[in-house]
Amino acid sequence: SRGRGTLVDLTPPDDPPPPMKLVILLCSLVGATAFLPSSLNVPATRVARAHATTMSASRRDMIQGLSVSSAALLLGVSSSPAVARDEYLKDPTPAFLESEERSKKFQAKQKAMKKAMNSLLDELNAGVDDNDMVEALRKMTILVQKEQDLPAGMNKESLIKTIRLKKTAMASKGMWLTPVEIEYKNLIQSITIVQSPNREKEQSL
């Protein structure tokens, strides 16, 4: 009728358009977080830090696991030769036993020879005349020719030095005459021959 205005329906539509739905949802979430307890309102930085810590712990556990595995592997490898050696010694081969027997015999022989040569040197130093000198020097020559060498730990130079000391002492008393000098030269010559690097070659000719 005249005089009445047109009524406008201001009630919002029941189903807003799709873009508006998204805006309303976001606003609702923002508003809701404002009313959450502080214990539940976790900052983003704290979440990131916790994630980084978890990743670091996992990486550390992995490295430690690799280190333990590597150490175990190294121990297993390093212990293998020892185990093999122990097994070999528990059950030695005939060749090993033969080698050990030869070594023992050689050491015993060298020990006996050295003892005999030192005994003859004592006999020489204890001699009081040329006859004693000749006898001791001749025995030394026989020992060298028999064993085809000097005992281990004794060389020609040290032996000559010891004999010359006795020679000087005897000569000062008018002794160490030609027969003694001949036996001394025979001893030195015998040592030179058995220790010559060409001795084996000369013997094969």
mmCIF file of C-alpha atoms in Angstrom:
data_model
loop_
_atom_site.group_PDB
_atom_site.id
_atom_site.type_symbol
_atom_site.label_atom_id
_atom_site.label_comp_id
_atom_site.label_asym_id
_atom_site.label_seq_id
_atom_site.Cartn_x
_atom_site.Cartn_y
_atom_site.Cartn_z
ATOM 1 C CA SER A 1 0.000 0.000 0.000
ATOM 2 C CA ARG A 2 1.095 3.640 -0.326
ATOM 3 C CA GLY A 3 3.306 4.953 2.484
ATOM 4 C CA ARG A 4 4.831 1.630 3.421
ATOM 5 C CA GLY A 5 8.430 0.963 2.525
ATOM 6 C CA THR A 6 9.660 -2.196 1.040
ATOM 7 C CA LEU A 7 10.892 -4.674 3.660
ATOM 8 C CA VAL A 8 14.427 -6.000 3.114
ATOM 9 C CA ASP A 9 15.402 -9.452 4.463
ATOM 10 C CA LEU A 10 18.707 -8.949 6.377
ATOM 11 C CA THR A 11 19.003 -12.563 7.587
ATOM 12 C CA PRO A 12 22.274 -14.021 6.308
ATOM 13 C CA PRO A 13 21.868 -16.821 3.930
ATOM 14 C CA ASP A 14 22.052 -20.282 5.462
ATOM 15 C CA ASP A 15 24.731 -21.451 3.109
ATOM 16 C CA PRO A 16 27.349 -18.773 2.276
ATOM 17 C CA PRO A 17 29.335 -19.098 -0.908
ATOM 18 C CA PRO A 18 32.444 -21.380 -0.782
ATOM 19 C CA PRO A 19 35.114 -18.617 -0.393
ATOM 20 C CA MET A 20 33.286 -17.237 2.550
ATOM 21 C CA LYS A 21 33.245 -20.672 4.224
ATOM 22 C CA LEU A 22 37.076 -20.751 4.227
ATOM 23 C CA VAL A 23 37.326 -17.264 5.748
ATOM 24 C CA ILE A 24 34.888 -18.150 8.524
ATOM 25 C CA LEU A 25 36.785 -21.383 9.306
ATOM 26 C CA LEU A 26 40.112 -19.575 9.584
ATOM 27 C CA CYS A 27 38.682 -16.913 11.842
ATOM 28 C CA SER A 28 37.157 -19.573 14.072
ATOM 29 C CA LEU A 29 40.524 -21.359 14.438
ATOM 30 C CA VAL A 30 42.362 -18.147 15.299
ATOM 31 C CA GLY A 31 39.787 -17.264 17.872
ATOM 32 C CA ALA A 32 39.848 -20.717 19.411
ATOM 33 C CA THR A 33 43.613 -20.765 19.915
ATOM 34 C CA ALA A 34 43.392 -17.559 21.890
ATOM 35 C CA PHE A 35 41.323 -19.355 24.546
ATOM 36 C CA LEU A 36 43.517 -22.473 24.803
ATOM 37 C CA PRO A 37 45.568 -23.047 27.998
ATOM 38 C CA SER A 38 49.179 -21.854 27.821
ATOM 39 C CA SER A 39 50.400 -25.441 28.227
ATOM 40 C CA LEU A 40 48.671 -26.359 24.988
ATOM 41 C CA ASN A 41 49.526 -23.209 23.103
ATOM 42 C CA VAL A 42 53.026 -24.371 21.931
ATOM 43 C CA PRO A 43 55.052 -21.841 19.946
ATOM 44 C CA ALA A 44 56.243 -22.904 16.530
ATOM 45 C CA THR A 45 59.894 -22.363 17.491
ATOM 46 C CA ARG A 46 59.583 -24.866 20.353
ATOM 47 C CA VAL A 47 58.106 -27.433 18.012
ATOM 48 C CA ALA A 48 60.933 -26.893 15.540
ATOM 49 C CA ARG A 49 63.520 -27.168 18.325
ATOM 50 C CA ALA A 50 61.999 -30.433 19.596
ATOM 51 C CA HIS A 51 61.999 -31.826 16.064
ATOM 52 C CA ALA A 52 65.664 -30.862 15.626
ATOM 53 C CA THR A 53 66.546 -32.460 18.962
ATOM 54 C CA THR A 54 64.786 -35.670 17.984
ATOM 55 C CA MET A 55 66.612 -35.751 14.658
ATOM 56 C CA SER A 56 69.955 -35.083 16.397
ATOM 57 C CA ALA A 57 69.359 -37.893 18.907
ATOM 58 C CA SER A 58 68.442 -40.290 16.117
ATOM 59 C CA ARG A 59 71.569 -39.331 14.172
ATOM 60 C CA ARG A 60 73.712 -39.746 17.319
ATOM 61 C CA ASP A 61 72.234 -43.186 17.997
ATOM 62 C CA MET A 62 72.952 -44.217 14.406
ATOM 63 C CA ILE A 63 76.604 -43.029 14.627
ATOM 64 C CA GLN A 64 77.101 -44.809 17.944
ATOM 65 C CA GLY A 65 75.658 -47.973 16.446
ATOM 66 C CA LEU A 66 78.042 -47.752 13.511
ATOM 67 C CA SER A 67 81.000 -47.144 15.846
ATOM 68 C CA VAL A 68 80.170 -50.209 17.926
ATOM 69 C CA SER A 69 79.739 -52.333 14.817
ATOM 70 C CA SER A 70 83.061 -51.084 13.382
ATOM 71 C CA ALA A 71 84.888 -51.758 16.632
ATOM 72 C CA ALA A 72 83.472 -55.262 16.805
ATOM 73 C CA LEU A 73 84.518 -55.870 13.209
ATOM 74 C CA LEU A 74 88.063 -54.605 13.862
ATOM 75 C CA LEU A 75 88.379 -56.737 16.966
ATOM 76 C CA GLY A 76 87.255 -59.750 15.020
ATOM 77 C CA VAL A 77 89.784 -59.083 12.246
ATOM 78 C CA SER A 78 92.682 -58.300 14.595
ATOM 79 C CA SER A 79 92.028 -61.353 16.703
ATOM 80 C CA SER A 80 91.974 -63.688 13.712
ATOM 81 C CA PRO A 81 95.830 -63.966 13.369
ATOM 82 C CA ALA A 82 96.146 -64.607 17.094
ATOM 83 C CA VAL A 83 93.518 -67.317 16.922
ATOM 84 C CA ALA A 84 95.229 -68.846 13.899
ATOM 85 C CA ARG A 85 98.597 -68.773 15.699
ATOM 86 C CA ASP A 86 97.130 -70.414 18.786
ATOM 87 C CA GLU A 87 95.542 -73.109 16.657
ATOM 88 C CA TYR A 88 98.866 -73.643 14.864
ATOM 89 C CA LEU A 89 100.753 -73.985 18.131
ATOM 90 C CA LYS A 90 98.173 -76.379 19.505
ATOM 91 C CA ASP A 91 98.642 -78.633 16.515
ATOM 92 C CA PRO A 92 102.193 -78.006 15.131
ATOM 93 C CA THR A 93 103.138 -79.494 11.819
ATOM 94 C CA PRO A 94 106.040 -81.968 11.422
ATOM 95 C CA ALA A 95 108.021 -79.251 9.595
ATOM 96 C CA PHE A 96 107.603 -76.908 12.544
ATOM 97 C CA LEU A 97 108.672 -79.561 15.030
ATOM 98 C CA GLU A 98 111.699 -80.400 12.912
ATOM 99 C CA SER A 99 112.690 -76.726 12.699
ATOM 100 C CA GLU A 100 112.344 -76.324 16.453
ATOM 101 C CA GLU A 101 114.494 -79.394 17.045
ATOM 102 C CA ARG A 102 117.232 -78.103 14.721
ATOM 103 C CA SER A 103 117.176 -74.735 16.475
ATOM 104 C CA LYS A 104 117.533 -76.333 19.902
ATOM 105 C CA LYS A 105 120.430 -78.501 18.734
ATOM 106 C CA PHE A 106 122.205 -75.525 17.177
ATOM 107 C CA GLN A 107 121.853 -73.435 20.326
ATOM 108 C CA ALA A 108 123.112 -76.284 22.491
ATOM 109 C CA LYS A 109 126.065 -76.827 20.157
ATOM 110 C CA GLN A 110 126.999 -73.137 20.161
ATOM 111 C CA LYS A 111 126.751 -72.983 23.925
ATOM 112 C CA ALA A 112 129.044 -76.000 24.333
ATOM 113 C CA MET A 113 131.535 -74.650 21.768
ATOM 114 C CA LYS A 114 131.689 -71.246 23.422
ATOM 115 C CA LYS A 115 132.251 -72.874 26.788
ATOM 116 C CA ALA A 116 135.098 -74.984 25.338
ATOM 117 C CA MET A 117 136.780 -71.985 23.649
ATOM 118 C CA ASN A 118 136.569 -69.864 26.806
ATOM 119 C CA SER A 119 138.075 -72.770 28.757
ATOM 120 C CA LEU A 120 141.025 -72.913 26.316
ATOM 121 C CA LEU A 121 141.518 -69.149 26.604
ATOM 122 C CA ASP A 122 141.648 -69.528 30.382
ATOM 123 C CA GLU A 123 144.196 -72.304 29.912
ATOM 124 C CA LEU A 124 146.292 -70.036 27.666
ATOM 125 C CA ASN A 125 146.203 -67.147 30.128
ATOM 126 C CA ALA A 126 147.122 -69.487 32.980
ATOM 127 C CA GLY A 127 150.136 -70.909 31.094
ATOM 128 C CA VAL A 128 153.578 -70.146 32.483
ATOM 129 C CA ASP A 129 155.846 -71.322 29.661
ATOM 130 C CA ASP A 130 155.943 -71.905 25.914
ATOM 131 C CA ASN A 131 154.816 -75.490 26.226
ATOM 132 C CA ASP A 132 151.601 -74.370 27.878
ATOM 133 C CA MET A 133 151.106 -71.780 25.112
ATOM 134 C CA VAL A 134 151.651 -74.308 22.327
ATOM 135 C CA GLU A 135 149.230 -76.808 23.898
ATOM 136 C CA ALA A 136 146.420 -74.280 24.385
ATOM 137 C CA LEU A 137 146.799 -72.782 20.905
ATOM 138 C CA ARG A 138 146.837 -76.211 19.257
ATOM 139 C CA LYS A 139 143.613 -77.214 21.030
ATOM 140 C CA MET A 140 141.965 -74.005 19.821
ATOM 141 C CA THR A 141 142.984 -74.788 16.247
ATOM 142 C CA ILE A 142 141.569 -78.314 16.477
ATOM 143 C CA LEU A 143 138.271 -76.961 17.868
ATOM 144 C CA VAL A 144 137.901 -74.404 15.063
ATOM 145 C CA GLN A 145 138.662 -76.994 12.373
ATOM 146 C CA LYS A 146 136.198 -79.438 13.891
ATOM 147 C CA GLU A 147 133.313 -76.970 14.226
ATOM 148 C CA GLN A 148 134.251 -75.047 11.059
ATOM 149 C CA ASP A 149 133.764 -71.708 12.771
ATOM 150 C CA LEU A 150 134.082 -69.755 15.978
ATOM 151 C CA PRO A 151 131.219 -69.973 18.472
ATOM 152 C CA ALA A 152 128.369 -67.490 18.165
ATOM 153 C CA GLY A 153 129.167 -64.227 19.939
ATOM 154 C CA MET A 154 132.921 -64.555 19.392
ATOM 155 C CA ASN A 155 134.820 -63.088 16.427
ATOM 156 C CA LYS A 156 138.368 -63.376 15.137
ATOM 157 C CA GLU A 157 139.338 -59.820 16.073
ATOM 158 C CA SER A 158 138.377 -60.186 19.732
ATOM 159 C CA LEU A 159 140.166 -63.556 19.929
ATOM 160 C CA ILE A 160 143.357 -62.115 18.399
ATOM 161 C CA LYS A 161 143.266 -59.196 20.848
ATOM 162 C CA THR A 162 143.040 -61.559 23.829
ATOM 163 C CA ILE A 163 145.894 -63.772 22.568
ATOM 164 C CA ARG A 164 148.133 -60.790 21.808
ATOM 165 C CA LEU A 165 147.784 -59.547 25.357
ATOM 166 C CA LYS A 166 149.145 -62.875 26.552
ATOM 167 C CA LYS A 167 151.855 -62.773 23.858
ATOM 168 C CA THR A 168 153.047 -59.362 25.057
ATOM 169 C CA ALA A 169 153.169 -60.563 28.650
ATOM 170 C CA MET A 170 155.126 -63.728 27.726
ATOM 171 C CA ALA A 171 157.505 -61.886 25.374
ATOM 172 C CA SER A 172 158.422 -59.459 28.176
ATOM 173 C CA LYS A 173 159.722 -62.496 30.062
ATOM 174 C CA GLY A 174 161.766 -63.792 27.132
ATOM 175 C CA MET A 175 159.184 -66.370 26.071
ATOM 176 C CA TRP A 176 156.703 -66.843 23.222
ATOM 177 C CA LEU A 177 159.362 -68.139 20.907
ATOM 178 C CA THR A 178 159.041 -69.567 17.365
ATOM 179 C CA PRO A 179 157.081 -72.780 18.181
ATOM 180 C CA VAL A 180 154.427 -70.718 19.982
ATOM 181 C CA GLU A 181 154.238 -68.171 17.159
ATOM 182 C CA ILE A 182 153.791 -71.000 14.620
ATOM 183 C CA GLU A 183 150.815 -72.415 16.559
ATOM 184 C CA TYR A 184 149.370 -68.929 16.850
ATOM 185 C CA LYS A 185 149.636 -68.388 13.075
ATOM 186 C CA ASN A 186 148.067 -71.792 12.428
ATOM 187 C CA LEU A 187 145.082 -70.839 14.578
ATOM 188 C CA ILE A 188 144.551 -67.508 12.782
ATOM 189 C CA GLN A 189 144.887 -69.180 9.386
ATOM 190 C CA SER A 190 142.343 -71.868 10.293
ATOM 191 C CA ILE A 191 139.835 -69.215 11.412
ATOM 192 C CA THR A 192 140.383 -67.236 8.196
ATOM 193 C CA ILE A 193 139.799 -70.314 6.044
ATOM 194 C CA VAL A 194 136.576 -71.451 7.727
ATOM 195 C CA GLN A 195 135.160 -67.922 7.701
ATOM 196 C CA SER A 196 136.165 -67.140 4.116
ATOM 197 C CA PRO A 197 133.146 -66.315 1.898
ATOM 198 C CA ASN A 198 134.839 -68.244 -0.919
ATOM 199 C CA ARG A 199 135.433 -71.362 1.184
ATOM 200 C CA GLU A 200 132.386 -73.222 -0.125
ATOM 201 C CA LYS A 201 133.310 -72.310 -3.686
ATOM 202 C CA GLU A 202 136.884 -73.514 -3.181
ATOM 203 C CA GLN A 203 135.676 -76.785 -1.651
ATOM 204 C CA SER A 204 133.429 -77.459 -4.644
ATOM 205 C CA LEU A 205 136.338 -77.176 -7.095
#
